[in-house]
Short mmCIF file of C-alpha atoms in Angstrom, two decimals:
data_model
loop_
_atom_site.label_atom_id
_atom_site.label_comp_id
_atom_site.label_asym_id
_atom_site.label_seq_id
_atom_site.Cartn_x
_atom_site.Cartn_y
_atom_site.Cartn_z
CA MET A 227 66.22 62.22 123.16
CA SER A 228 67.42 58.72 122.38
CA GLN A 229 68.67 56.41 125.13
CA ARG A 230 71.31 54.94 122.81
CA ILE A 231 75.03 55.72 122.71
CA LEU A 232 77.44 54.89 119.91
CA PHE A 233 80.89 53.59 120.90
CA VAL A 234 83.59 53.93 118.24
CA LEU A 235 86.33 51.28 118.18
CA THR A 236 89.40 51.30 115.96
CA SER A 237 89.60 48.86 113.05
CA HIS A 238 93.39 49.07 113.07
CA ASP A 239 95.42 46.29 114.67
CA ARG A 240 98.95 47.60 115.24
CA LYS A 241 101.09 50.43 116.61
CA GLY A 242 102.23 51.50 113.18
CA PRO A 243 100.94 52.03 109.64
CA PHE A 244 98.90 49.42 107.83
CA ASP A 245 101.91 48.03 105.98
CA ALA A 246 104.17 47.82 109.06
CA ALA A 247 104.20 44.06 109.50
CA ASP A 248 106.70 44.24 112.36
CA ALA A 249 104.73 46.77 114.42
CA ALA A 250 103.50 45.79 117.87
CA PRO A 251 99.87 44.64 117.98
CA SER A 252 97.21 47.06 119.14
CA GLY A 253 93.51 47.75 118.92
CA PHE A 254 90.90 49.33 121.17
CA TYR A 255 92.06 49.54 124.79
CA LEU A 256 89.76 47.27 126.72
CA SER A 257 89.28 49.25 129.94
CA GLU A 258 88.50 52.36 127.92
CA VAL A 259 85.45 50.50 126.65
CA THR A 260 84.43 48.38 129.61
CA HIS A 261 84.47 51.02 132.35
CA PRO A 262 82.47 53.63 130.41
CA HIS A 263 80.13 50.91 129.19
CA ARG A 264 79.43 49.81 132.76
CA VAL A 265 78.62 53.36 133.88
CA LEU A 266 76.34 54.08 130.95
CA ALA A 267 74.62 50.69 130.92
CA ASP A 268 73.94 50.93 134.65
CA ALA A 269 72.32 54.31 133.97
CA GLY A 270 69.96 52.70 131.46
CA TYR A 271 71.64 53.54 128.17
CA ALA A 272 71.97 51.01 125.37
CA VAL A 273 75.33 50.92 123.57
CA ASP A 274 76.07 50.03 119.96
CA PHE A 275 79.56 49.59 118.51
CA VAL A 276 80.88 50.96 115.23
CA SER A 277 84.32 50.97 113.67
CA PRO A 278 85.76 52.65 110.57
CA LYS A 279 85.64 49.41 108.56
CA GLY A 280 82.88 47.62 110.46
CA GLY A 281 83.08 43.98 111.51
CA LYS A 282 85.85 42.54 113.65
CA THR A 283 88.02 44.73 115.84
CA HIS A 284 91.14 43.94 117.84
CA VAL A 285 91.78 44.40 121.55
CA ASP A 286 94.71 45.84 123.49
CA GLY A 287 95.16 46.00 127.25
CA LEU A 288 93.51 42.62 127.82
CA ASP A 289 93.77 42.74 131.60
CA LEU A 290 91.28 40.22 132.94
CA ASP A 291 92.41 40.77 136.53
CA ASP A 292 90.29 43.90 136.27
CA PRO A 293 86.82 42.62 137.24
CA VAL A 294 85.00 45.10 135.00
CA ASN A 295 87.12 43.98 132.04
CA ALA A 296 86.55 40.34 132.89
CA ALA A 297 82.78 40.73 133.23
CA PHE A 298 82.57 42.41 129.83
CA TRP A 299 85.00 40.08 128.04
CA ASN A 300 83.38 36.94 129.41
CA ASP A 301 79.91 38.09 128.36
CA ALA A 302 79.41 36.46 124.97
CA THR A 303 76.95 39.13 123.82
CA LEU A 304 79.13 42.09 124.73
CA ARG A 305 82.34 40.58 123.45
CA GLY A 306 80.55 39.51 120.29
CA ALA A 307 79.39 43.08 119.70
CA THR A 308 83.02 44.21 119.51
CA GLU A 309 83.71 41.47 116.97
CA THR A 310 80.76 42.35 114.73
CA THR A 311 80.77 46.14 114.82
CA LEU A 312 78.56 48.24 112.62
CA ALA A 313 80.02 49.93 109.59
CA PRO A 314 79.46 53.70 109.49
CA SER A 315 77.08 53.25 106.54
CA GLN A 316 74.81 51.19 108.82
CA VAL A 317 74.50 53.91 111.45
CA ASP A 318 71.56 56.30 111.74
CA ALA A 319 73.10 59.21 113.63
CA ASP A 320 69.66 60.46 114.66
CA ALA A 321 69.21 57.32 116.79
CA TYR A 322 71.96 58.34 119.25
CA ALA A 323 72.23 60.79 122.12
CA ALA A 324 76.03 60.59 122.20
CA ILE A 325 79.09 59.23 120.46
CA PHE A 326 82.11 58.00 122.42
CA TYR A 327 85.52 57.42 120.84
CA ALA A 328 87.41 54.74 122.78
CA GLY A 329 91.19 54.86 122.75
CA GLY A 330 94.10 52.58 122.03
CA HIS A 331 97.21 53.59 120.09
CA ALA A 332 95.79 52.02 116.92
CA THR A 333 93.19 54.80 116.70
CA MET A 334 95.93 57.20 115.63
CA TRP A 335 96.09 55.47 112.23
CA ASP A 336 92.40 55.23 111.32
CA PHE A 337 90.26 57.62 113.37
CA PRO A 338 91.47 60.96 111.95
CA ASP A 339 90.62 60.23 108.32
CA SER A 340 87.28 58.47 108.79
CA THR A 341 85.04 61.04 107.16
CA GLU A 342 81.98 58.83 107.61
CA LEU A 343 82.44 58.67 111.37
CA ALA A 344 83.11 62.40 111.47
CA ALA A 345 79.81 63.04 109.71
CA ILE A 346 77.99 60.89 112.28
CA ALA A 347 79.63 62.75 115.17
CA VAL A 348 78.80 66.15 113.69
CA ARG A 349 75.17 65.15 113.18
CA ILE A 350 74.88 63.96 116.79
CA TYR A 351 76.53 67.09 118.16
CA GLU A 352 74.58 69.55 116.06
CA ARG A 353 71.32 67.91 117.09
CA GLY A 354 72.20 68.68 120.72
CA GLY A 355 73.97 65.42 121.56
CA ILE A 356 77.28 64.74 123.27
CA VAL A 357 80.66 63.93 121.78
CA ALA A 358 83.11 62.16 124.09
CA ALA A 359 86.53 60.55 123.77
CA VAL A 360 89.30 59.17 125.97
CA CYS A 361 93.08 58.74 125.74
CA HIS A 362 93.89 58.33 122.02
CA GLY A 363 90.19 58.37 121.14
CA PRO A 364 90.38 62.16 120.57
CA ALA A 365 92.26 61.28 117.39
CA GLY A 366 88.72 61.09 116.01
CA LEU A 367 88.25 64.78 116.82
CA VAL A 368 91.35 66.06 115.06
CA ASN A 369 89.74 66.53 111.64
CA LEU A 370 86.15 66.83 112.82
CA LYS A 371 84.57 70.00 111.43
CA LEU A 372 81.11 71.38 112.14
CA SER A 373 78.81 72.46 109.35
CA ASP A 374 80.08 76.04 109.64
CA GLY A 375 83.59 74.85 108.78
CA ARG A 376 85.08 75.27 112.26
CA HIS A 377 86.76 72.40 114.04
CA LEU A 378 84.61 70.98 116.82
CA VAL A 379 87.45 71.43 119.31
CA ASP A 380 88.15 75.04 118.33
CA GLY A 381 87.87 77.22 121.43
CA LYS A 382 87.15 74.28 123.72
CA ASP A 383 89.10 72.75 126.59
CA VAL A 384 90.19 69.17 125.94
CA SER A 385 92.12 66.35 127.54
CA ALA A 386 93.99 63.62 125.66
CA PHE A 387 97.08 61.43 125.92
CA THR A 388 99.96 63.83 126.46
CA ASN A 389 103.35 64.15 124.81
CA ASP A 390 105.00 63.23 128.10
CA GLU A 391 102.88 60.09 128.34
CA GLU A 392 103.92 59.13 124.79
CA ARG A 393 107.55 59.48 125.86
CA ALA A 394 106.90 57.42 128.99
CA VAL A 395 105.45 54.51 127.00
CA GLY A 396 108.20 54.70 124.38
CA LEU A 397 105.96 55.63 121.46
CA TYR A 398 106.79 59.32 121.03
CA ASP A 399 108.61 58.58 117.78
CA THR A 400 106.18 55.87 116.63
CA VAL A 401 102.82 57.65 116.55
CA PRO A 402 102.06 59.43 113.26
CA PHE A 403 101.48 62.71 115.10
CA LEU A 404 101.34 63.97 118.66
CA LEU A 405 97.70 64.07 119.67
CA ALA A 406 97.83 66.93 122.16
CA ASP A 407 99.70 69.09 119.67
CA ALA A 408 97.27 68.30 116.85
CA LEU A 409 94.28 69.25 118.99
CA GLN A 410 95.91 72.53 119.94
CA GLU A 411 96.65 73.23 116.26
CA ARG A 412 92.88 72.96 115.68
CA GLY A 413 92.24 75.64 118.28
CA ALA A 414 91.68 73.51 121.39
CA ARG A 415 93.12 74.31 124.80
CA HIS A 416 94.78 71.09 125.97
CA VAL A 417 94.56 70.71 129.76
CA PRO A 418 97.05 68.07 130.98
CA ALA A 419 97.39 66.30 134.31
CA PRO A 420 100.54 64.50 135.53
CA ASN A 421 101.37 61.32 133.66
CA PHE A 422 98.74 58.58 133.96
CA GLN A 423 96.61 60.50 136.47
CA ALA A 424 92.88 60.73 135.84
CA GLN A 425 91.84 63.89 134.02
CA VAL A 426 88.39 64.59 132.60
CA VAL A 427 87.50 67.86 130.92
CA VAL A 428 83.98 69.00 130.04
CA SER A 429 83.63 71.86 127.55
CA GLU A 430 80.05 72.54 126.49
CA ARG A 431 78.88 69.15 125.12
CA LEU A 432 82.38 67.79 124.55
CA VAL A 433 83.79 65.41 127.18
CA THR A 434 87.37 64.20 126.96
CA GLY A 435 89.71 62.17 129.15
CA GLN A 436 93.49 61.90 129.20
CA ASN A 437 94.29 58.22 129.63
CA PRO A 438 92.88 54.85 130.74
CA ALA A 439 92.51 56.09 134.32
CA SER A 440 90.09 58.70 132.99
CA ALA A 441 87.74 56.36 131.13
CA LYS A 442 85.17 55.82 133.86
CA GLY A 443 85.17 59.52 134.68
CA VAL A 444 84.38 60.46 131.10
CA ALA A 445 81.21 58.36 131.22
CA GLU A 446 80.29 59.76 134.62
CA ALA A 447 80.69 63.29 133.25
CA MET A 448 78.49 62.42 130.29
CA LEU A 449 75.53 61.47 132.48
CA PRO A 450 74.37 64.96 133.55
CA LEU A 451 74.78 66.20 129.99
CA LEU A 452 72.69 63.31 128.70
CA ALA A 453 70.05 63.99 131.34
CA SER A 454 69.95 67.66 130.39
CA ALA A 455 69.68 66.85 126.69
CA GLY A 456 66.85 64.46 127.47
CA ARG A 457 64.87 67.29 129.06
CA ASP A 458 65.29 69.64 126.08
#
């Protein structure tokens, strides 16, 4: 199987709808990209970046005191890849062993309704690949249906940003829906940990993490699945 992994970044740039000019800025959450990228790159996987609209994306959580963040952000090639993302129409799903939805509150406004990205994820999964997501990244799974019409998350254990965490960060009434609730409405079993504690859940070939503290663990949990898929 391919040694390439597709990272999905949000195209949205605020914690609010597209026409909310006064909304706080947002984008993909940096450590939810950099820490998984480091794990997967060190294991020999190449990573490409896609976003719902393609092209430039926006960053949130720009903490350059984190050495992994700093190394990624100060690498002109890596940073440039997040600023020139592929459009879904440019992606050949058959070239990837896995798709990983990075988080950031902004994902809540553009991941769920990206039918093109959903089609890519379904193709990867149904070919035996891995679907992964962290924090608010599972917003990309909410409307993701397999070719038999069932939601991908139906009957699976998942982890995602919790309702209590939304309250703790003051965005419970800002997000367009509550992610954990939406996943459960699609038939998933949401498995929470205490606020902001690492939590990674593996269910078949679906790997999900609860929050930024879980990002590295999601990539680490992907590795044995990728190795197994590579032997099939």
